[in-house]
Amino acid sequence: MSKQIKLTIDNRTINATEGANLLQVAKDNNIPIPHLCYHKKLSPTGACRLCIVKIKGQRGMIASCAVNVSDGMEVVAFDEELEEARKYLLDYLLSEHDETYDGTYTDEFRELIFKYGLDKKENRRFPSIWKELGYPKDETSPVLSYDAAKCIKCFRCIKACDEVQGKNVLSFTNRGIISYIIGGFDKWGESECDGCGECIQLCPTGAIVEKLHRTEINVENGIREVRTTCPYCGVGCQLDLLVQDGKIVRSNGAEGVSPNDGRLCVKGRFGYDYVQHPDRLTTPLIKKDGQFVEASWDEALDLVAQKFTEIKEKYGRKALAGYASAKTTNEDNYLFMKLVRLVFGNNNVDYCTRLCHASTVTAMLRSLGDGAGSNSIEDYETSDCILVTGNNMIETHPVTATFVKYAAQRNGGKIIIIDPKWTPLVKDAHIWLQPKLGTDVALLNGMIRVIIEEDLIDREFISKRVDGGMEAFEELRALVQKYTPGYTEEITGVPAHLMEEAARIYARAERPLIATGMGYSQQVTGTHNVFCLINMMLISGQIGRVGAGLNPPRGQNNVQGVSDVGASPFTYPGYISVEDDENRRRVAEIWGVPYEELDGEKGLSTVEIMQAAYDGNIKGMYIMGENPMLTDPNLNHTEEAIKKLDFLVVQDIFHTETTPFADVILPATAFAESEGTYVNSDRRVLRVRKAVDPPGQVRQDWEIVMEIAKRMGKPLGNYQNESEIWDEIAKAAPIFAGISFKRLEHHGIQWPCPHKDHPGTATLFEERFNTPSGLGKLHPVDYAEQSEKADAEYPFILNTGRILYQYHSSTMSRRNKALTDFANEAYVLVHPEDAAKHGFADGQKVTITSRRGKIENIAVQISTEVLPGELFMPFHYSEAPVNKLTRDELDPYSKIAPFKLSAVNVV
């Protein structure tokens, strides 16, 4: 434990931790020593010199940001000499500074100018010379403006980019008084800057300011700040939305709060304008004679209730199904799930997890008893080995990636990447293993064999914490014997020596974390891939302690929460099987219904629901916040299935590729118009708060669900607000039992949280796994070739995925100019050898065909990011619906489709 010491500042006794930063100690104790270059997230610079103090026994004035406190230290923070020196320093800085102010940013420098009376020119010693210095402006970035005449050379932006975000894009050019900041080699817009805005948030002047809404915002007049959770990926970044005149005008990262501590990515900081976009759905729509016409809520809801009731009475309760949504709150999804189970009368409820991490969750549930990440996001920062498998983290979970990069760049951690496609994190990786698509089981079995052969296993862990102990281990040993380094290299294409080194580094590490993504899960063998990861983890004892475990970063803001609250065909809230009679009785009692009303059979998963619609067994569907006509596999088949439905309801914030097929469209709230909760990737329950009013007649999702249930004759309850819905969730799901809105007011809580005095659980499995026996289970699996292979007709294997600037089916992200200015066109990556062989030119438009469909006018990008014979495309773009090419063959365990491996031809 850190030693506590005492010091005095201006004769005031202060308790502090030995070695703490003196300036931060003063700030923590409300002693306002002036400063501009210091920020608690950055290493001290000592550039502005305003934080000078006097320390007994030391000569002169000393920058307090560069001093560590010690016991008995006596500090003078304020006296006449110090204040005069600060005024002199500020006056000098001001002479080189354009002091005009437009009210569009918070200016720490300006505040000090006023504090020391330097706003009055008669109090200044130095003439203003900034105009003579010829400082440039840079407007080339899509999201920020840089004005060198307002820069005080404090280094905060440079250090924010380097030390916090790990990007190191910014630096000074020129020397001395005429130096200024540049992005890359010159212009911001020509650099590798990805628009995260960390430099904006930490700039103490108006040198770097957001472009968005700059002509509208006035930070000194009528600004309201609302703390909420980001609506994009599963990191769960905490945002402070700035609202003016009922409109969101800025988004800042919330400092000092987990999981992001002020960090944001470009979407979190600049991706909010979709909320106030004119394309928003604002009134219910009913299709009449093939055209959508506006309707009242009563008319639309009555029609929905009537049609669903008619289908249920005519075809039976299993003829209805629902898609829940990873974009909406836990409260919305809980009541949606409750409607399907109670009102429809079946378990045909699923959502996009079946298309992303279902195989990860399935393998983890079977092996460990829990399908969620075992550690906290901030644990990456101190990890000595981070194994990233099939996860383009920098683009899909950018803030998590900042912690990973910090480990490698600052703490000596080693990153191992397993991915057939180059990702930006490769630049920080110690080893990059680039297997051929679909060969992951062979690669991991090869690594397991190395760990066994070199006696890097943890026998004590296996004996005490693995089901079957050493006997089960011997079964795994026997299976992997044939995966010699040479044999593994033959299958995967990964050099044997790199595979061996990666295995050794992982097995020997003290704090190794695995981050596994959709590259592993979105395969027919997805569950087997994750079984192999878990096998390797269990035999080396690398789980069940702080900083060691398995963590699937979730792709959408509430993917974790929707599963947690039971929007699954297989489980009730808290991951308890729908086939468990005892739990079904418990849930029925909470819901106040007879036990017999709850279906005891598993329902259909996402792709199975579409197949049942195609077969004529599902007649009616209710889709909330999902867009299957862009995100489902084998889209031509999906379209045929949807067209066969008797009745389709789509509830969303915009028209999507799915809404044209609807009979009724219901307008719902966006994140900033909603109250409730999300659960992020590290099981952290986080509050969502309303910042602005919804447009038109828009209603919150849960209110719409409640109305439909009531009109179908089965009211779901008498909830007055979202807090009451959450309280019922906490009763239904034991993992949430101790969490309430009151406890979430200032910070999130990680489940499991079994009672109201429990702090939450940062690390899972420290004492036992969540299986019935409390033991982890090995699942030895063999490599099997993929059923879809390249051949003469379809010579390429296509991989699909996500990019930084777009999100899911891009209904939200493409309605933000800040994001589309960075990336707004579909493309296909082609290796240079393939381009030369087939005569493709960079930028050329091509047609891509698979056994299931084709897409046209796709721009070629020639790139070494992919292997010869392999291609990559993002799936976000409606004009390039890549899922027309993918197949709907399913992983037999998780029911996931293989989005990552499709044989195609390119013409």
mmCIF file of C-alpha atoms in Angstrom, residues 8-12 23 26-27 29-35 50-55 61 64 75-84 86 112 115-116:
data_model
loop_
_atom_site.group_PDB
_atom_site.id
_atom_site.type_symbol
_atom_site.label_atom_id
_atom_site.label_comp_id
_atom_site.label_asym_id
_atom_site.label_seq_id
_atom_site.Cartn_x
_atom_site.Cartn_y
_atom_site.Cartn_z
ATOM 1 C CA THR A 8 1.875 21.975 4.193
ATOM 2 C CA ILE A 9 0.749 24.340 1.446
ATOM 3 C CA ASP A 10 0.404 27.930 2.585
ATOM 4 C CA ASN A 11 0.445 26.735 6.189
ATOM 5 C CA ARG A 12 -2.400 24.313 5.545
ATOM 6 C CA LEU A 23 0.237 20.457 -8.423
ATOM 7 C CA ALA A 26 -2.997 21.110 -4.540
ATOM 8 C CA LYS A 27 -5.846 20.806 -7.064
ATOM 9 C CA ASN A 29 -7.397 20.017 -2.070
ATOM 10 C CA ASN A 30 -8.980 23.033 -3.767
ATOM 11 C CA ILE A 31 -5.814 25.106 -3.780
ATOM 12 C CA PRO A 32 -6.070 26.857 -7.185
ATOM 13 C CA ILE A 33 -2.463 27.169 -8.305
ATOM 14 C CA PRO A 34 -2.663 28.633 -11.842
ATOM 15 C CA HIS A 35 -1.477 26.447 -14.716
ATOM 16 C CA LEU A 50 2.570 29.468 -14.152
ATOM 17 C CA CYS A 51 2.399 26.778 -11.455
ATOM 18 C CA ILE A 52 5.569 28.046 -9.771
ATOM 19 C CA VAL A 53 5.797 27.695 -5.984
ATOM 20 C CA LYS A 54 8.428 28.072 -3.291
ATOM 21 C CA ILE A 55 9.551 25.003 -1.366
ATOM 22 C CA MET A 61 10.653 29.358 -7.805
ATOM 23 C CA SER A 64 4.946 22.483 -8.974
ATOM 24 C CA VAL A 75 5.186 24.825 0.178
ATOM 25 C CA VAL A 76 4.257 28.427 -0.495
ATOM 26 C CA ALA A 77 1.758 28.604 -3.357
ATOM 27 C CA PHE A 78 0.720 32.245 -3.160
ATOM 28 C CA ASP A 79 2.635 35.359 -2.151
ATOM 29 C CA GLU A 80 3.248 38.724 -3.752
ATOM 30 C CA GLU A 81 6.416 37.664 -5.548
ATOM 31 C CA LEU A 82 4.853 34.502 -7.008
ATOM 32 C CA GLU A 83 1.761 36.356 -8.172
ATOM 33 C CA GLU A 84 3.836 39.070 -9.804
ATOM 34 C CA ARG A 86 2.711 34.719 -12.852
ATOM 35 C CA LEU A 112 -6.327 33.794 -16.181
ATOM 36 C CA LYS A 115 -8.022 37.044 -13.133
ATOM 37 C CA TYR A 116 -4.725 38.941 -13.289
#
